[in-house]
Amino acid sequence: MDKNELTFSINEDFFQSISNILEEARKNAKTAVNLSMVYAYYEIGRKIVEEEQNGENRAAYGKQLLKELSKFLTQKHGKGYSAENLKLMRRFYMVYSRDQIGETVFTQFENLPAVSTGRKFFLSWSHYLKLMRIDNIEERHFYEIEAVKNDWSLSELKRQCNSALYERLALSTDKEKVYRLALEGQKIETSKDAVKDPYVLEFLGLPELPEYSESELESRIIDHLQQFLLELGTGFAFIGRQVRFTFDEEHFMVDLVFYNRLLRCFVLFDLKIGELKHQDIGQMQMYVHYYDRKVKLPEENSTIGILLCREKNNAVVEMTLPEDNSQIFASKYETVLPSKDALRELLEEHLSDEDGGRDL
């Protein structure tokens, strides 16, 4: 490399660093503007509700009020202030002014202002339009917290809602932790917290195939690795596929290997397109033991093994694994979005059982 080429290379890196600063500044400015509008829409909704309450015939007055206010704001500020949009602002105020769940604290938003109830807002107006459609206050809080923590785009928020993430996580925990989901979001503290049942893999596009192999399933996951990581949850990093190791002169392959930085442990996946057999569980136990004894560092935690299957017999799983099992899990996967209504019914039964059959 001659001197001129070296100089150009240095300048290119320098130019890109300046560009990155500007892009970050524009992103922060856009975020600040979006948040400012969310607060403004809350205040507009509050004033509309208070003004409507002053009318003698509230229904008729409210309808005419929105119509005239829309005309005034459109003339003064341009598009975006239709009567329908003003109704959404009114609803936004009514939903979040009655929000009685304790506020979740995000240190990166400490300097944000608060409305009269002490409530703060962290997401874009489009996010809140989606959240407002969730009637269950605990579920709504959960998705708001997760969207903030994981920086979900609107499309990702919609996808997580449509895949019934809240119900799936709630079904795998006890009643006390279900309420914690609304206060704290998903907490990865134990190996069980890192496992979902079922996993929803509709993004793989497999339903159109009459049949597929385990290698096809694996390839689809790799092709959609970003979506798969989002489905796995917080803290997962991809290590490799078909990771080989040799034991007693015999070669073995682990389908997918991940690392969870929150639990500080390896997470192994074995893919099964049919019903799970006890031999599959035994094989995963061997994989986990090998990683614990030969791969993980002394300061790292025990390896987790997850058997991802289309069908499983819970009795077989429970009988094969030790009672104090905290390392090996069997989870079903779905290739289509689940029925939220069916999962909600299961969740109600689950919570009722937790409560000893008493009404919640």
XYZ file of C-alpha atoms in Angstrom:
360
model
C 0.000 0.000 0.000
C 1.509 3.342 -1.029
C 1.254 6.561 0.947
C -1.745 7.914 -0.981
C -3.764 4.731 -0.432
C -2.981 4.788 3.299
C -4.083 8.421 3.550
C -7.351 7.670 1.739
C -8.074 4.744 4.042
C -7.548 6.885 7.129
C -9.741 9.675 5.750
C -12.508 7.226 4.874
C -12.690 5.972 8.454
C -12.634 9.536 9.710
C -15.400 10.602 7.322
C -17.542 7.645 8.402
C -17.072 8.496 12.081
C -18.364 12.022 11.415
C -21.298 10.594 9.465
C -22.120 8.264 12.371
C -22.253 11.223 14.769
C -24.734 13.029 12.514
C -26.884 9.937 12.038
C -27.033 9.367 15.795
C -27.917 13.016 16.369
C -30.724 12.857 13.798
C -32.021 9.646 15.353
C -32.024 11.238 18.819
C -33.739 14.355 17.469
C -36.410 12.241 15.776
C -36.963 10.290 18.990
C -37.283 13.512 20.988
C -39.829 14.911 18.517
C -41.857 11.686 18.562
C -41.925 11.647 22.363
C -42.907 15.318 22.479
C -45.886 14.599 20.243
C -46.977 11.695 22.476
C -47.059 14.031 25.476
C -48.867 16.642 23.392
C -51.515 14.129 22.303
C -52.080 13.115 25.931
C -52.664 16.752 26.886
C -54.983 17.286 23.910
C -56.949 14.211 24.963
C -57.181 15.534 28.531
C -58.487 18.911 27.415
C -61.045 17.312 25.089
C -62.391 15.110 27.899
C -62.588 18.028 30.324
C -64.328 20.231 27.745
C -66.824 17.487 26.882
C -67.729 17.146 30.546
C -68.779 20.799 30.556
C -71.367 20.264 27.809
C -75.008 19.800 28.735
C -75.655 17.072 26.151
C -72.260 15.407 26.325
C -72.633 12.988 23.399
C -73.900 15.610 20.964
C -71.548 18.286 22.283
C -68.561 15.961 22.085
C -69.279 15.034 18.468
C -69.638 18.656 17.412
C -66.617 19.669 19.484
C -64.334 17.205 17.692
C -65.647 18.269 14.303
C -65.041 21.965 14.936
C -61.692 21.381 16.672
C -60.541 19.266 13.725
C -61.443 22.054 11.287
C -59.608 24.662 13.383
C -56.418 22.606 13.903
C -56.266 21.535 10.249
C -56.429 25.145 9.086
C -53.796 26.196 11.591
C -51.422 23.194 11.655
C -52.147 21.097 8.545
C -52.991 17.416 8.235
C -53.123 14.918 11.086
C -55.976 16.370 13.125
C -59.058 14.645 11.734
C -61.967 13.963 14.071
C -60.926 10.275 14.116
C -57.395 11.172 15.188
C -58.735 13.445 17.901
C -60.874 10.545 19.147
C -57.694 8.483 19.432
C -56.044 11.224 21.494
C -59.071 11.312 23.765
C -58.924 7.547 24.149
C -55.171 7.712 24.815
C -55.807 10.036 27.758
C -58.687 7.932 29.076
C -56.669 4.692 28.931
C -53.463 5.994 30.478
C -54.943 8.422 33.016
C -56.649 5.414 34.641
C -53.493 3.307 34.628
C -52.982 2.298 38.260
C -50.073 -0.135 37.879
C -46.866 1.153 39.417
C -44.583 2.962 36.996
C -41.604 1.043 35.646
C -38.372 2.996 35.996
C -35.984 3.156 33.043
C -32.765 4.915 33.973
C -32.196 6.154 30.427
C -35.483 8.087 30.656
C -35.032 9.673 34.083
C -35.111 13.193 32.624
C -38.387 12.741 30.760
C -41.306 14.862 31.994
C -44.315 13.269 33.648
C -48.013 13.988 33.174
C -50.236 14.987 36.101
C -50.634 11.365 37.277
C -46.858 10.899 37.324
C -46.969 8.741 34.183
C -44.121 8.883 31.654
C -44.157 7.781 28.023
C -41.265 6.080 26.265
C -42.486 4.957 22.835
C -43.758 6.462 19.610
C -47.375 7.395 18.989
C -47.692 4.421 16.597
C -46.609 2.065 19.388
C -49.233 3.493 21.745
C -51.943 3.181 19.090
C -51.217 -0.561 19.109
C -50.954 -0.795 22.901
C -54.263 1.013 23.427
C -56.056 -1.851 21.688
C -54.990 -4.239 24.479
C -57.764 -4.249 27.073
C -55.914 -6.228 29.757
C -53.878 -3.661 31.714
C -51.246 -6.185 32.871
C -50.724 -7.428 29.329
C -50.531 -3.857 28.020
C -47.899 -2.936 30.609
C -45.863 -6.012 29.754
C -45.670 -5.206 26.053
C -44.805 -1.569 26.753
C -41.924 -2.594 29.041
C -40.594 -5.183 26.580
C -40.841 -2.749 23.663
C -38.769 -0.198 25.604
C -36.212 -2.712 26.925
C -35.670 -4.411 23.568
C -36.124 -1.371 21.321
C -38.891 -3.095 19.377
C -40.023 -1.526 16.146
C -43.771 -1.223 15.605
C -43.760 -4.303 13.376
C -41.918 -6.316 16.033
C -44.353 -5.159 18.722
C -47.256 -6.294 16.527
C -45.561 -9.618 15.887
C -44.966 -10.285 19.589
C -48.581 -9.382 20.410
C -49.912 -11.563 17.603
C -47.755 -14.480 18.744
C -49.249 -14.150 22.262
C -45.886 -13.726 23.973
C -47.500 -12.554 27.219
C -49.779 -15.585 27.476
C -46.977 -18.007 26.561
C -44.678 -16.636 29.248
C -47.466 -16.439 31.830
C -48.416 -20.077 31.243
C -44.909 -21.175 32.189
C -44.802 -19.418 35.558
C -46.751 -19.089 38.783
C -49.369 -16.497 39.710
C -46.974 -14.201 41.558
C -44.580 -14.057 38.611
C -47.453 -13.414 36.197
C -48.105 -10.132 37.977
C -44.378 -9.370 37.926
C -44.519 -9.558 34.121
C -46.690 -6.441 34.203
C -44.302 -4.617 36.527
C -40.927 -5.704 35.219
C -41.381 -7.457 31.883
C -39.568 -10.719 31.250
C -36.781 -11.358 33.760
C -34.087 -13.895 32.852
C -32.884 -15.051 36.272
C -33.041 -18.850 36.088
C -32.681 -21.435 33.327
C -36.460 -21.893 33.209
C -36.949 -18.172 32.559
C -35.021 -18.523 29.292
C -37.356 -21.188 27.898
C -40.704 -20.702 26.138
C -43.333 -23.342 25.477
C -44.410 -23.141 22.746
C -42.037 -21.260 20.475
C -43.828 -19.582 17.570
C -41.892 -19.816 14.300
C -44.432 -18.545 11.775
C -41.710 -16.440 10.136
C -40.029 -19.607 8.800
C -42.745 -19.993 6.159
C -43.091 -23.744 6.712
C -46.916 -24.182 6.761
C -47.048 -24.230 2.938
C -44.791 -27.311 2.855
C -46.617 -30.680 3.053
C -43.603 -32.097 4.858
C -40.080 -31.046 5.704
C -36.958 -32.520 7.255
C -35.045 -31.529 10.361
C -32.260 -30.180 8.131
C -34.840 -28.012 6.301
C -36.129 -26.711 9.640
C -32.565 -25.901 10.695
C -31.809 -24.146 7.395
C -34.965 -22.035 7.676
C -33.967 -20.979 11.198
C -30.513 -19.927 9.991
C -32.075 -18.025 7.074
C -34.289 -16.167 9.570
C -31.767 -15.989 12.396
C -32.626 -12.418 13.412
C -36.304 -13.273 13.867
C -35.380 -16.477 15.697
C -33.172 -14.546 18.119
C -36.053 -12.162 18.801
C -38.315 -15.139 19.485
C -35.736 -16.629 21.877
C -35.760 -13.425 23.929
C -33.247 -11.231 25.707
C -29.562 -12.027 25.951
C -29.107 -14.719 23.284
C -26.112 -14.785 20.929
C -25.639 -17.283 18.102
C -22.543 -19.518 18.287
C -22.956 -22.049 15.489
C -24.934 -24.767 13.701
C -24.041 -28.465 13.501
C -21.339 -27.879 16.083
C -19.209 -31.007 16.193
C -17.512 -32.660 19.129
C -15.863 -36.042 19.542
C -16.332 -38.301 22.524
C -14.899 -41.814 22.897
C -13.875 -41.762 19.196
C -17.466 -41.053 18.128
C -18.556 -37.827 16.469
C -21.665 -35.881 17.539
C -23.346 -32.773 16.126
C -25.367 -30.242 18.111
C -27.975 -28.703 15.795
C -27.785 -25.137 17.128
C -25.610 -23.606 19.840
C -26.317 -20.243 21.481
C -24.953 -18.381 24.478
C -27.085 -16.405 26.907
C -25.084 -13.502 28.325
C -27.580 -12.847 31.150
C -27.408 -16.401 32.489
C -23.776 -16.720 31.347
C -24.249 -20.200 29.922
C -24.416 -22.160 26.678
C -27.869 -23.039 25.328
C -28.054 -26.081 23.031
C -30.963 -26.782 20.672
C -31.826 -30.162 19.186
C -34.529 -30.033 16.488
C -37.181 -32.760 16.133
C -39.959 -32.650 13.525
C -41.822 -35.602 15.031
C -42.864 -36.709 18.499
C -40.179 -36.499 21.150
C -38.777 -39.843 22.321
C -37.021 -40.650 25.586
C -33.884 -41.484 23.558
C -33.836 -37.868 22.319
C -33.837 -36.634 25.909
C -31.002 -38.999 26.802
C -28.958 -37.723 23.872
C -29.473 -34.117 24.960
C -28.408 -35.031 28.488
C -25.124 -36.300 27.020
C -24.660 -33.071 25.010
C -25.257 -30.969 28.115
C -22.876 -33.052 30.253
C -20.171 -32.763 27.595
C -20.469 -28.965 27.423
C -20.464 -28.689 31.217
C -17.344 -30.836 31.569
C -15.360 -29.979 28.445
C -16.444 -26.617 27.035
C -17.757 -24.157 29.620
C -15.362 -22.130 31.735
C -15.291 -22.591 35.525
C -16.918 -19.201 36.114
C -19.765 -19.907 33.683
C -23.077 -21.481 34.677
C -24.460 -24.896 33.783
C -25.430 -25.547 30.173
C -29.100 -25.541 29.138
C -30.459 -28.018 26.588
C -33.725 -27.397 24.735
C -35.403 -30.057 22.618
C -37.537 -28.225 20.056
C -40.205 -30.597 18.756
C -43.536 -30.697 16.960
C -45.083 -33.052 19.499
C -44.230 -34.163 23.009
C -45.657 -36.373 25.696
C -45.283 -34.510 28.981
C -45.467 -37.751 30.977
C -42.505 -39.194 29.057
C -40.528 -35.993 29.554
C -41.239 -35.848 33.290
C -40.426 -39.527 33.806
C -37.142 -39.325 31.879
C -35.784 -36.204 33.580
C -34.882 -35.915 37.298
C -37.380 -34.155 39.571
C -34.942 -31.332 40.305
C -34.159 -30.817 36.610
C -33.028 -27.296 35.746
C -30.965 -27.933 32.626
C -32.979 -29.838 30.013
C -36.314 -28.700 28.628
C -38.689 -29.909 25.941
C -40.686 -27.266 24.085
C -43.104 -27.490 21.215
C -42.841 -25.189 18.235
C -45.708 -23.811 16.176
C -45.372 -22.824 12.526
C -48.517 -20.654 12.600
C -49.609 -17.942 15.002
C -51.459 -19.419 17.992
C -55.028 -18.647 18.940
C -54.834 -15.883 21.546
C -58.332 -16.739 22.798
C -57.371 -20.377 23.401
C -54.187 -19.351 25.210
C -56.104 -16.860 27.350
C -58.530 -19.594 28.396
C -55.582 -21.801 29.333
C -54.054 -18.917 31.278
C -57.278 -18.339 33.218
C -57.385 -22.045 34.110
C -53.703 -21.929 35.063
C -54.190 -18.952 37.390
C -57.349 -20.463 38.833
C -55.444 -23.645 39.673
C -52.683 -21.557 41.277
C -55.334 -19.830 43.371
C -56.806 -23.089 44.634
C -59.901 -22.811 42.484
C -61.048 -19.498 43.957
C -62.185 -16.636 41.746
C -59.399 -14.230 40.869
